[in-house]
Short mmCIF file of the C-alpha atoms (twelve columns), coordinates in Angstrom:
data_MODEL
# 
_entry.id   MODEL 
# 
loop_
_atom_site.group_PDB 
_atom_site.id 
_atom_site.type_symbol 
_atom_site.label_atom_id 
_atom_site.label_alt_id 
_atom_site.label_comp_id 
_atom_site.label_asym_id 
_atom_site.label_seq_id 
_atom_site.Cartn_x 
_atom_site.Cartn_y 
_atom_site.Cartn_z 
_atom_site.pdbx_PDB_model_num 
ATOM 1   C CA . MET A 1   77.854 18.224  118.390 1 
ATOM 2   C CA . ARG A 2   74.267 17.805  119.618 1 
ATOM 3   C CA . LYS A 3   75.502 18.699  123.192 1 
ATOM 4   C CA . LEU A 4   77.470 21.645  121.645 1 
ATOM 5   C CA . GLY A 5   74.275 22.842  119.933 1 
ATOM 6   C CA . ILE A 6   72.335 22.717  123.241 1 
ATOM 7   C CA . GLY A 7   75.129 24.537  124.967 1 
ATOM 8   C CA . LEU A 8   75.228 27.366  122.600 1 
ATOM 9   C CA . SER A 9   71.281 27.554  122.755 1 
ATOM 10  C CA . LEU A 10  71.415 28.021  126.503 1 
ATOM 11  C CA . LEU A 11  74.080 30.503  126.314 1 
ATOM 12  C CA . MET A 12  72.133 32.598  123.865 1 
ATOM 13  C CA . ILE A 13  69.102 32.468  126.054 1 
ATOM 14  C CA . ILE A 14  71.179 33.496  128.990 1 
ATOM 15  C CA . VAL A 15  72.540 36.570  127.146 1 
ATOM 16  C CA . LEU A 16  69.072 37.517  126.017 1 
ATOM 17  C CA . LEU A 17  67.356 37.326  129.437 1 
ATOM 18  C CA . ALA A 18  70.259 39.323  130.726 1 
ATOM 19  C CA . ALA A 19  69.905 41.984  128.156 1 
ATOM 20  C CA . CYS A 20  66.005 42.097  128.995 1 
ATOM 21  C CA . GLY A 21  66.821 42.366  132.693 1 
ATOM 22  C CA . GLY A 22  68.850 45.244  132.158 1 
ATOM 23  C CA . ASN A 23  66.019 47.277  130.333 1 
ATOM 24  C CA . ASN A 24  64.120 49.485  132.647 1 
ATOM 25  C CA . ASN A 25  61.926 50.854  129.871 1 
ATOM 26  C CA . GLY A 26  63.379 54.460  130.592 1 
ATOM 27  C CA . ASN A 27  65.732 56.370  128.464 1 
ATOM 28  C CA . ALA A 28  67.766 58.104  131.287 1 
ATOM 29  C CA . THR A 29  68.518 55.204  133.585 1 
ATOM 30  C CA . ASN A 30  71.803 53.583  134.239 1 
ATOM 31  C CA . GLY A 31  73.931 52.027  131.543 1 
ATOM 32  C CA . GLY A 32  74.242 52.069  127.707 1 
ATOM 33  C CA . GLU A 33  71.223 52.842  125.555 1 
ATOM 34  C CA . ASP A 34  69.232 54.004  128.432 1 
ATOM 35  C CA . LYS A 35  71.570 57.203  128.937 1 
ATOM 36  C CA . LYS A 36  70.439 58.363  125.418 1 
ATOM 37  C CA . ILE A 37  68.134 61.107  125.842 1 
ATOM 38  C CA . ASP A 38  66.637 62.702  122.539 1 
ATOM 39  C CA . LYS A 39  65.504 65.990  124.143 1 
ATOM 40  C CA . LEU A 40  66.180 67.439  127.441 1 
ATOM 41  C CA . SER A 41  63.695 70.463  128.042 1 
ATOM 42  C CA . ILE A 42  64.424 73.315  130.353 1 
ATOM 43  C CA . SER A 43  61.981 76.121  131.337 1 
ATOM 44  C CA . PHE A 44  62.504 79.565  132.891 1 
ATOM 45  C CA . VAL A 45  60.274 81.795  134.439 1 
ATOM 46  C CA . PRO A 46  59.767 85.275  132.849 1 
ATOM 47  C CA . SER A 47  61.517 87.480  135.451 1 
ATOM 48  C CA . ARG A 48  63.144 89.199  132.758 1 
ATOM 49  C CA . ASP A 49  62.264 89.805  128.995 1 
ATOM 50  C CA . PRO A 50  61.717 86.387  127.551 1 
ATOM 51  C CA . GLN A 51  63.993 87.144  124.621 1 
ATOM 52  C CA . GLU A 52  66.616 88.405  126.691 1 
ATOM 53  C CA . ILE A 53  66.544 85.196  128.635 1 
ATOM 54  C CA . ILE A 54  66.509 83.080  125.635 1 
ATOM 55  C CA . THR A 55  69.544 84.905  124.162 1 
ATOM 56  C CA . ALA A 56  71.552 84.919  127.545 1 
ATOM 57  C CA . THR A 57  70.971 81.327  128.191 1 
ATOM 58  C CA . GLU A 58  71.640 79.841  124.730 1 
ATOM 59  C CA . PRO A 59  75.292 78.758  125.926 1 
ATOM 60  C CA . LEU A 60  73.884 76.640  128.444 1 
ATOM 61  C CA . LYS A 61  72.905 73.976  125.981 1 
ATOM 62  C CA . GLU A 62  76.310 73.014  125.147 1 
ATOM 63  C CA . LEU A 63  77.476 73.703  128.599 1 
ATOM 64  C CA . LEU A 64  74.806 71.051  129.831 1 
ATOM 65  C CA . LYS A 65  75.599 68.544  126.914 1 
ATOM 66  C CA . THR A 66  79.474 68.508  127.965 1 
ATOM 67  C CA . GLU A 67  78.789 67.986  131.754 1 
ATOM 68  C CA . LEU A 68  76.182 65.119  131.125 1 
ATOM 69  C CA . THR A 69  78.498 63.529  128.553 1 
ATOM 70  C CA . ALA A 70  81.250 63.398  131.156 1 
ATOM 71  C CA . GLN A 71  78.589 61.558  133.250 1 
ATOM 72  C CA . GLY A 72  77.888 59.024  130.330 1 
ATOM 73  C CA . TYR A 73  74.832 60.658  128.988 1 
ATOM 74  C CA . GLU A 74  74.111 61.063  125.226 1 
ATOM 75  C CA . ILE A 75  71.906 64.321  124.973 1 
ATOM 76  C CA . GLY A 76  70.474 64.902  121.455 1 
ATOM 77  C CA . ALA A 77  69.105 68.340  122.049 1 
ATOM 78  C CA . VAL A 78  68.674 70.676  124.984 1 
ATOM 79  C CA . ASP A 79  65.510 72.945  124.500 1 
ATOM 80  C CA . ILE A 80  65.168 76.082  126.439 1 
ATOM 81  C CA . THR A 81  61.909 77.835  126.722 1 
ATOM 82  C CA . VAL A 82  60.595 80.732  128.982 1 
ATOM 83  C CA . GLY A 83  57.003 80.506  130.415 1 
ATOM 84  C CA . THR A 84  54.226 83.053  129.678 1 
ATOM 85  C CA . ASN A 85  54.273 83.438  133.487 1 
ATOM 86  C CA . TYR A 86  55.452 81.673  136.809 1 
ATOM 87  C CA . GLU A 87  52.486 79.467  136.927 1 
ATOM 88  C CA . ALA A 88  52.874 78.158  133.371 1 
ATOM 89  C CA . VAL A 89  56.187 76.869  134.314 1 
ATOM 90  C CA . GLY A 90  55.078 75.128  137.567 1 
ATOM 91  C CA . GLU A 91  52.158 73.563  135.523 1 
ATOM 92  C CA . ALA A 92  54.586 72.249  132.925 1 
ATOM 93  C CA . LEU A 93  56.661 70.576  135.513 1 
ATOM 94  C CA . SER A 94  53.458 69.035  137.141 1 
ATOM 95  C CA . ALA A 95  52.403 67.622  133.922 1 
ATOM 96  C CA . GLY A 96  55.784 66.298  132.751 1 
ATOM 97  C CA . THR A 97  55.800 68.557  129.393 1 
ATOM 98  C CA . THR A 98  59.170 70.046  130.690 1 
ATOM 99  C CA . ASP A 99  61.921 68.097  132.535 1 
ATOM 100 C CA . VAL A 100 63.650 70.957  134.446 1 
ATOM 101 C CA . GLY A 101 62.277 74.299  135.554 1 
ATOM 102 C CA . LEU A 102 64.337 77.307  137.251 1 
ATOM 103 C CA . ILE A 103 61.575 78.805  139.515 1 
ATOM 104 C CA . PRO A 104 61.319 80.760  142.626 1 
ATOM 105 C CA . GLY A 105 60.740 79.027  145.984 1 
ATOM 106 C CA . GLY A 106 57.130 80.286  146.130 1 
ATOM 107 C CA . THR A 107 56.446 78.779  142.641 1 
ATOM 108 C CA . TYR A 108 58.086 75.503  143.696 1 
ATOM 109 C CA . VAL A 109 55.961 75.012  146.936 1 
ATOM 110 C CA . LEU A 110 52.710 75.693  144.941 1 
ATOM 111 C CA . TYR A 111 53.555 72.935  142.532 1 
ATOM 112 C CA . ASP A 112 55.509 70.455  144.629 1 
ATOM 113 C CA . ASP A 113 53.054 67.686  143.992 1 
ATOM 114 C CA . GLY A 114 54.450 67.441  140.489 1 
ATOM 115 C CA . ALA A 115 57.983 69.050  140.856 1 
ATOM 116 C CA . GLU A 116 61.025 68.152  142.970 1 
ATOM 117 C CA . VAL A 117 63.579 70.627  144.146 1 
ATOM 118 C CA . ILE A 118 67.327 69.529  143.535 1 
ATOM 119 C CA . LEU A 119 69.271 72.668  143.830 1 
ATOM 120 C CA . THR A 120 69.143 76.131  145.504 1 
ATOM 121 C CA . ALA A 121 70.637 78.958  143.711 1 
ATOM 122 C CA . THR A 122 73.391 80.885  145.526 1 
ATOM 123 C CA . ARG A 123 74.202 84.603  145.736 1 
ATOM 124 C CA . ALA A 124 76.804 86.608  147.493 1 
ATOM 125 C CA . GLY A 125 76.200 86.821  151.032 1 
ATOM 126 C CA . LEU A 126 76.284 89.583  153.648 1 
ATOM 127 C CA . ASN A 127 78.352 89.918  156.983 1 
ATOM 128 C CA . ASN A 128 75.284 90.036  158.938 1 
ATOM 129 C CA . ASP A 129 72.501 87.342  159.223 1 
ATOM 130 C CA . SER A 130 71.576 87.141  162.920 1 
ATOM 131 C CA . ASP A 131 68.028 86.746  163.835 1 
ATOM 132 C CA . ASN A 132 68.651 89.608  166.406 1 
ATOM 133 C CA . PRO A 133 68.306 92.910  164.889 1 
ATOM 134 C CA . ALA A 134 70.617 94.388  167.572 1 
ATOM 135 C CA . ASP A 135 73.393 92.219  166.281 1 
ATOM 136 C CA . TRP A 136 73.068 93.980  162.761 1 
ATOM 137 C CA . ASN A 137 72.962 97.450  164.502 1 
ATOM 138 C CA . LYS A 138 76.248 96.695  166.458 1 
ATOM 139 C CA . ASN A 139 77.874 95.702  163.118 1 
ATOM 140 C CA . LYS A 140 77.307 98.395  160.859 1 
ATOM 141 C CA . PRO A 141 77.403 99.160  157.816 1 
ATOM 142 C CA . THR A 142 76.300 95.815  156.320 1 
ATOM 143 C CA . GLU A 143 78.819 94.634  153.822 1 
ATOM 144 C CA . GLY A 144 78.981 91.957  151.181 1 
ATOM 145 C CA . THR A 145 81.069 88.991  151.483 1 
ATOM 146 C CA . ASP A 146 82.702 86.533  149.140 1 
ATOM 147 C CA . VAL A 147 80.567 83.508  150.977 1 
ATOM 148 C CA . GLN A 148 77.697 82.242  148.554 1 
ATOM 149 C CA . ALA A 149 74.393 82.224  150.497 1 
ATOM 150 C CA . THR A 150 71.214 80.101  149.687 1 
ATOM 151 C CA . SER A 151 68.708 82.476  151.331 1 
ATOM 152 C CA . TYR A 152 68.287 86.099  152.168 1 
ATOM 153 C CA . ARG A 153 66.524 88.255  154.813 1 
ATOM 154 C CA . ALA A 154 63.788 90.627  154.980 1 
ATOM 155 C CA . LEU A 155 64.395 93.549  157.286 1 
ATOM 156 C CA . LEU A 156 62.118 95.833  159.511 1 
ATOM 157 C CA . ILE A 157 64.028 99.329  159.548 1 
ATOM 158 C CA . ALA A 158 63.335 102.206 161.750 1 
ATOM 159 C CA . GLY A 159 63.985 105.615 160.452 1 
ATOM 160 C CA . PRO A 160 65.001 108.870 161.825 1 
ATOM 161 C CA . SER A 161 61.588 110.103 163.157 1 
ATOM 162 C CA . GLU A 162 60.975 110.404 166.835 1 
ATOM 163 C CA . LYS A 163 58.954 107.174 167.008 1 
ATOM 164 C CA . GLY A 164 61.444 105.215 164.929 1 
ATOM 165 C CA . LYS A 165 64.374 106.230 167.073 1 
ATOM 166 C CA . ALA A 166 62.393 105.095 170.170 1 
ATOM 167 C CA . LEU A 167 61.752 101.633 168.943 1 
ATOM 168 C CA . ALA A 168 65.418 101.445 167.804 1 
ATOM 169 C CA . ALA A 169 66.475 102.427 171.321 1 
ATOM 170 C CA . LYS A 170 64.352 99.534  172.727 1 
ATOM 171 C CA . VAL A 171 65.878 96.962  170.542 1 
ATOM 172 C CA . ASN A 172 69.414 98.082  171.184 1 
ATOM 173 C CA . ASN A 173 68.824 98.089  174.888 1 
ATOM 174 C CA . GLY A 174 67.429 94.402  174.667 1 
ATOM 175 C CA . THR A 175 63.990 95.158  175.407 1 
ATOM 176 C CA . ALA A 176 61.496 93.097  173.508 1 
ATOM 177 C CA . LEU A 177 58.920 94.939  171.364 1 
ATOM 178 C CA . THR A 178 55.395 94.417  171.831 1 
ATOM 179 C CA . PHE A 179 52.411 94.582  169.376 1 
ATOM 180 C CA . GLU A 180 51.441 97.738  170.678 1 
ATOM 181 C CA . ASP A 181 54.760 99.233  170.095 1 
ATOM 182 C CA . LEU A 182 54.416 98.197  166.429 1 
ATOM 183 C CA . ASN A 183 50.940 99.443  166.015 1 
ATOM 184 C CA . ASN A 184 51.795 102.868 167.307 1 
ATOM 185 C CA . VAL A 185 53.928 103.795 164.360 1 
ATOM 186 C CA . SER A 186 53.503 104.100 160.608 1 
ATOM 187 C CA . TRP A 187 54.460 101.305 158.478 1 
ATOM 188 C CA . ASN A 188 55.713 101.321 154.741 1 
ATOM 189 C CA . VAL A 189 55.009 98.285  152.905 1 
ATOM 190 C CA . MET A 190 55.178 96.929  149.344 1 
ATOM 191 C CA . SER A 191 52.451 95.250  147.296 1 
ATOM 192 C CA . SER A 192 51.142 92.114  148.848 1 
ATOM 193 C CA . SER A 193 52.890 89.753  146.378 1 
ATOM 194 C CA . SER A 194 56.319 91.103  147.510 1 
ATOM 195 C CA . PRO A 195 58.154 88.374  149.531 1 
ATOM 196 C CA . ALA A 196 60.543 90.845  151.314 1 
ATOM 197 C CA . GLY A 197 58.161 93.800  151.252 1 
ATOM 198 C CA . TYR A 198 55.030 92.133  152.609 1 
ATOM 199 C CA . ILE A 199 54.805 88.436  152.706 1 
ATOM 200 C CA . TYR A 200 57.627 87.610  155.148 1 
ATOM 201 C CA . PRO A 201 56.892 90.577  157.323 1 
ATOM 202 C CA . ALA A 202 53.472 89.340  157.599 1 
ATOM 203 C CA . LEU A 203 54.716 85.811  158.416 1 
ATOM 204 C CA . TRP A 204 56.971 87.457  161.107 1 
ATOM 205 C CA . LEU A 205 54.139 89.340  162.568 1 
ATOM 206 C CA . LYS A 206 52.069 86.190  162.678 1 
ATOM 207 C CA . GLU A 207 54.585 84.097  164.467 1 
ATOM 208 C CA . ASN A 208 55.746 86.639  166.862 1 
ATOM 209 C CA . PHE A 209 52.590 88.363  167.679 1 
ATOM 210 C CA . GLY A 210 49.785 86.495  166.391 1 
ATOM 211 C CA . LYS A 211 48.898 89.382  164.175 1 
ATOM 212 C CA . THR A 212 49.558 90.307  160.671 1 
ATOM 213 C CA . ILE A 213 50.043 93.509  158.448 1 
ATOM 214 C CA . THR A 214 46.187 93.998  158.138 1 
ATOM 215 C CA . ASP A 215 46.004 94.154  161.779 1 
ATOM 216 C CA . LEU A 216 48.213 97.208  162.040 1 
ATOM 217 C CA . SER A 217 46.516 100.764 162.126 1 
ATOM 218 C CA . GLN A 218 48.924 102.728 160.180 1 
ATOM 219 C CA . VAL A 219 49.992 101.156 157.004 1 
ATOM 220 C CA . VAL A 220 51.254 102.970 153.699 1 
ATOM 221 C CA . GLN A 221 51.939 100.908 150.403 1 
ATOM 222 C CA . ALA A 222 54.826 102.122 148.382 1 
ATOM 223 C CA . ASP A 223 55.245 101.755 144.639 1 
ATOM 224 C CA . SER A 224 58.911 101.119 145.091 1 
ATOM 225 C CA . TYR A 225 61.522 100.757 147.536 1 
ATOM 226 C CA . ALA A 226 63.063 104.208 146.357 1 
ATOM 227 C CA . SER A 227 59.773 105.819 147.279 1 
ATOM 228 C CA . ALA A 228 59.698 103.983 150.644 1 
ATOM 229 C CA . PHE A 229 63.184 105.105 151.652 1 
ATOM 230 C CA . ALA A 230 62.213 108.607 150.543 1 
ATOM 231 C CA . ARG A 231 59.305 108.680 153.103 1 
ATOM 232 C CA . LEU A 232 61.213 107.158 155.747 1 
ATOM 233 C CA . ALA A 233 64.064 109.792 155.265 1 
ATOM 234 C CA . VAL A 234 61.595 112.666 155.870 1 
ATOM 235 C CA . GLY A 235 59.660 111.093 158.537 1 
ATOM 236 C CA . GLN A 236 56.383 110.554 156.648 1 
ATOM 237 C CA . THR A 237 56.784 106.808 157.852 1 
ATOM 238 C CA . ASP A 238 58.478 105.564 161.075 1 
ATOM 239 C CA . VAL A 239 59.228 102.047 159.813 1 
ATOM 240 C CA . MET A 240 59.639 100.202 156.547 1 
ATOM 241 C CA . VAL A 241 60.160 96.466  155.398 1 
ATOM 242 C CA . THR A 242 62.475 95.787  152.752 1 
ATOM 243 C CA . TYR A 243 65.319 93.148  151.385 1 
ATOM 244 C CA . ALA A 244 68.534 92.753  153.523 1 
ATOM 245 C CA . ASP A 245 71.069 94.892  151.472 1 
ATOM 246 C CA . ALA A 246 68.782 97.655  150.586 1 
ATOM 247 C CA . ARG A 247 70.466 100.210 152.617 1 
ATOM 248 C CA . ARG A 248 73.599 99.392  150.586 1 
ATOM 249 C CA . ASP A 249 71.689 100.187 147.637 1 
ATOM 250 C CA . TYR A 250 70.161 103.394 148.598 1 
ATOM 251 C CA . ALA A 251 73.088 104.754 150.889 1 
ATOM 252 C CA . ASP A 252 74.011 107.453 148.160 1 
ATOM 253 C CA . LYS A 253 70.564 108.671 147.715 1 
ATOM 254 C CA . TRP A 254 70.004 108.722 151.306 1 
ATOM 255 C CA . ASN A 255 71.941 112.064 151.248 1 
ATOM 256 C CA . SER A 256 72.000 112.805 147.510 1 
ATOM 257 C CA . GLU A 257 68.195 112.648 146.683 1 
ATOM 258 C CA . TYR A 258 66.560 112.493 150.142 1 
ATOM 259 C CA . GLY A 259 68.335 115.453 151.760 1 
ATOM 260 C CA . ARG A 260 69.675 113.707 154.889 1 
ATOM 261 C CA . ALA A 261 73.022 115.209 156.184 1 
ATOM 262 C CA . ALA A 262 74.058 111.956 158.191 1 
ATOM 263 C CA . SER A 263 74.501 108.716 156.589 1 
ATOM 264 C CA . ILE A 264 71.772 105.900 156.374 1 
ATOM 265 C CA . TRP A 265 73.816 103.964 158.790 1 
ATOM 266 C CA . GLU A 266 73.652 106.529 161.327 1 
ATOM 267 C CA . GLU A 267 70.003 107.295 160.936 1 
ATOM 268 C CA . THR A 268 68.376 103.887 160.595 1 
ATOM 269 C CA . ASP A 269 68.351 100.743 162.823 1 
ATOM 270 C CA . LEU A 270 66.921 97.349  162.346 1 
ATOM 271 C CA . ILE A 271 64.193 96.444  164.738 1 
ATOM 272 C CA . GLY A 272 63.016 93.136  163.289 1 
ATOM 273 C CA . VAL A 273 64.650 90.234  161.097 1 
ATOM 274 C CA . MET A 274 62.199 88.125  159.065 1 
ATOM 275 C CA . PRO A 275 62.856 84.334  158.515 1 
ATOM 276 C CA . ALA A 276 65.316 83.303  155.955 1 
ATOM 277 C CA . ILE A 277 63.872 83.417  152.437 1 
ATOM 278 C CA . TYR A 278 65.391 80.664  150.304 1 
ATOM 279 C CA . ASN A 279 66.664 81.529  146.854 1 
ATOM 280 C CA . ASP A 280 65.474 80.232  143.434 1 
ATOM 281 C CA . THR A 281 65.350 76.533  142.856 1 
ATOM 282 C CA . ILE A 282 66.230 74.181  140.128 1 
ATOM 283 C CA . SER A 283 63.441 71.777  140.184 1 
ATOM 284 C CA . VAL A 284 62.617 68.748  138.020 1 
ATOM 285 C CA . SER A 285 59.420 67.144  136.877 1 
ATOM 286 C CA . LYS A 286 58.188 64.210  138.831 1 
ATOM 287 C CA . ASN A 287 56.201 63.206  135.825 1 
ATOM 288 C CA . SER A 288 58.722 63.501  133.055 1 
ATOM 289 C CA . SER A 289 59.217 60.412  131.095 1 
ATOM 290 C CA . ILE A 290 63.116 60.709  131.433 1 
ATOM 291 C CA . MET A 291 63.562 61.880  135.043 1 
ATOM 292 C CA . ASN A 292 64.910 59.239  137.529 1 
ATOM 293 C CA . ASP A 293 67.382 59.260  140.498 1 
ATOM 294 C CA . ASP A 294 70.250 58.803  138.281 1 
ATOM 295 C CA . LEU A 295 69.525 61.669  135.885 1 
ATOM 296 C CA . LYS A 296 68.783 63.884  138.967 1 
ATOM 297 C CA . ALA A 297 72.114 63.247  140.460 1 
ATOM 298 C CA . ALA A 298 73.702 63.995  137.084 1 
ATOM 299 C CA . LEU A 299 71.945 67.356  136.671 1 
ATOM 300 C CA . GLN A 300 72.858 68.272  140.264 1 
ATOM 301 C CA . LYS A 301 76.517 67.732  139.370 1 
ATOM 302 C CA . ALA A 302 76.135 69.488  135.931 1 
ATOM 303 C CA . PHE A 303 74.613 72.724  137.274 1 
ATOM 304 C CA . ILE A 304 77.117 72.905  140.219 1 
ATOM 305 C CA . ASN A 305 80.025 72.487  137.636 1 
ATOM 306 C CA . ILE A 306 78.346 74.998  135.643 1 
ATOM 307 C CA . GLY A 307 77.940 77.502  138.442 1 
ATOM 308 C CA . ASN A 308 81.609 77.104  139.251 1 
ATOM 309 C CA . SER A 309 82.868 77.926  135.851 1 
ATOM 310 C CA . GLU A 310 83.557 81.339  134.459 1 
ATOM 311 C CA . ALA A 311 81.444 80.612  131.102 1 
ATOM 312 C CA . GLY A 312 78.583 79.225  133.352 1 
ATOM 313 C CA . LYS A 313 78.495 82.275  135.766 1 
ATOM 314 C CA . GLU A 314 77.987 84.428  132.729 1 
ATOM 315 C CA . VAL A 315 75.013 82.497  131.835 1 
ATOM 316 C CA . ILE A 316 73.323 82.329  135.122 1 
ATOM 317 C CA . ALA A 317 73.927 85.859  135.789 1 
ATOM 318 C CA . ILE A 318 70.756 86.703  134.060 1 
ATOM 319 C CA . TYR A 319 69.094 85.403  137.154 1 
ATOM 320 C CA . SER A 320 71.606 86.882  139.649 1 
ATOM 321 C CA . HIS A 321 72.584 83.435  140.531 1 
ATOM 322 C CA . GLY A 322 76.243 82.885  141.706 1 
ATOM 323 C CA . GLY A 323 76.069 79.045  141.810 1 
ATOM 324 C CA . TYR A 324 74.148 76.228  143.145 1 
ATOM 325 C CA . GLN A 325 74.043 73.902  146.072 1 
ATOM 326 C CA . ILE A 326 72.049 70.632  146.857 1 
ATOM 327 C CA . ALA A 327 68.659 71.303  148.113 1 
ATOM 328 C CA . LYS A 328 66.199 69.564  150.083 1 
ATOM 329 C CA . ASP A 329 62.253 69.990  150.110 1 
ATOM 330 C CA . SER A 330 62.252 70.999  153.777 1 
ATOM 331 C CA . ASP A 331 64.272 74.097  152.997 1 
ATOM 332 C CA . TYR A 332 61.053 75.541  151.765 1 
ATOM 333 C CA . ASP A 333 58.914 75.157  154.709 1 
ATOM 334 C CA . ASN A 334 59.171 78.739  155.744 1 
ATOM 335 C CA . GLU A 335 57.868 79.477  152.090 1 
ATOM 336 C CA . ARG A 336 54.986 76.960  152.651 1 
ATOM 337 C CA . LYS A 337 53.962 79.036  155.748 1 
ATOM 338 C CA . ALA A 338 54.335 82.137  153.990 1 
ATOM 339 C CA . GLN A 339 52.148 80.898  151.134 1 
ATOM 340 C CA . GLU A 340 49.417 79.606  153.344 1 
ATOM 341 C CA . LEU A 341 49.351 83.125  155.086 1 
ATOM 342 C CA . VAL A 342 48.963 84.763  151.721 1 
ATOM 343 C CA . GLN A 343 45.858 82.512  151.071 1 
ATOM 344 C CA . GLN A 344 44.358 83.433  154.368 1 
ATOM 345 C CA . LEU A 345 44.975 87.213  153.489 1 
ATOM 346 C CA . LYS A 346 42.990 87.015  150.182 1 
# 
């Protein structure tokens, strides 16, 4: 009986030690109780009206719970908030006061000391994506495709003015443009915070010519892409910078409002293609008390599945997201260069 008692005592000690060894002091690690999460907090940037975002993303709570439950997690609540500005969400990720943030690439690289990108949003792609503007000009008009893309382009477009046509002819003949060529024409740009309308074109000039937009002699800032296209149409400016599918958006107005007889595809050509601008991110906090590799992998799978479902697509449409793909930090290196350039221009 004494030997039996000692054996049972040893067995109990082994069981207790095993239980202690399996406890990693986190509530989102592998196994049992550690996959119970009282609250998962998600923050959105205020790119739309905050109440509109809150209303549209309400179904995301149950969709996420369902997806994470399928991976063994028990989620008590999903809390969705909208930051007062983009920086507020970045700061919350850095501080660990929010677990997940849906933020643009620019916000991510500014706060990557405390945030980690896990997914990139996808949007419907275009049938052109070459670095060579002449390839786009040979394959007009630019059209949408069913293929989902993780990035988009900013373009330098030459209009129907005499100088605009001369630059387009050079590009289409395979002649490399010089900075003098570009400095001899009038540019239409957007505000200095616009990625497609200013920041990435400035980066393109820096990488190709060692110059930037502030070095150009003739620059006009537009208050909207509509007014920029209007100026281009009547020859007030020779070139403009814009997002890749802008001509598709303004094709009708080119004739109906801007008074052109020929189509926008006949009267405009690309003379420059900017580096790829990666789409919005889903990033997680490096300082969240619940975040670890297992939960990050579970969130990746959950959001990808949600983006592939009809119910999920309705929710993420608030940000014009079509779905999600696995991301890596280096995807946003161009964004880092762009942000560094922005700081130099200030």
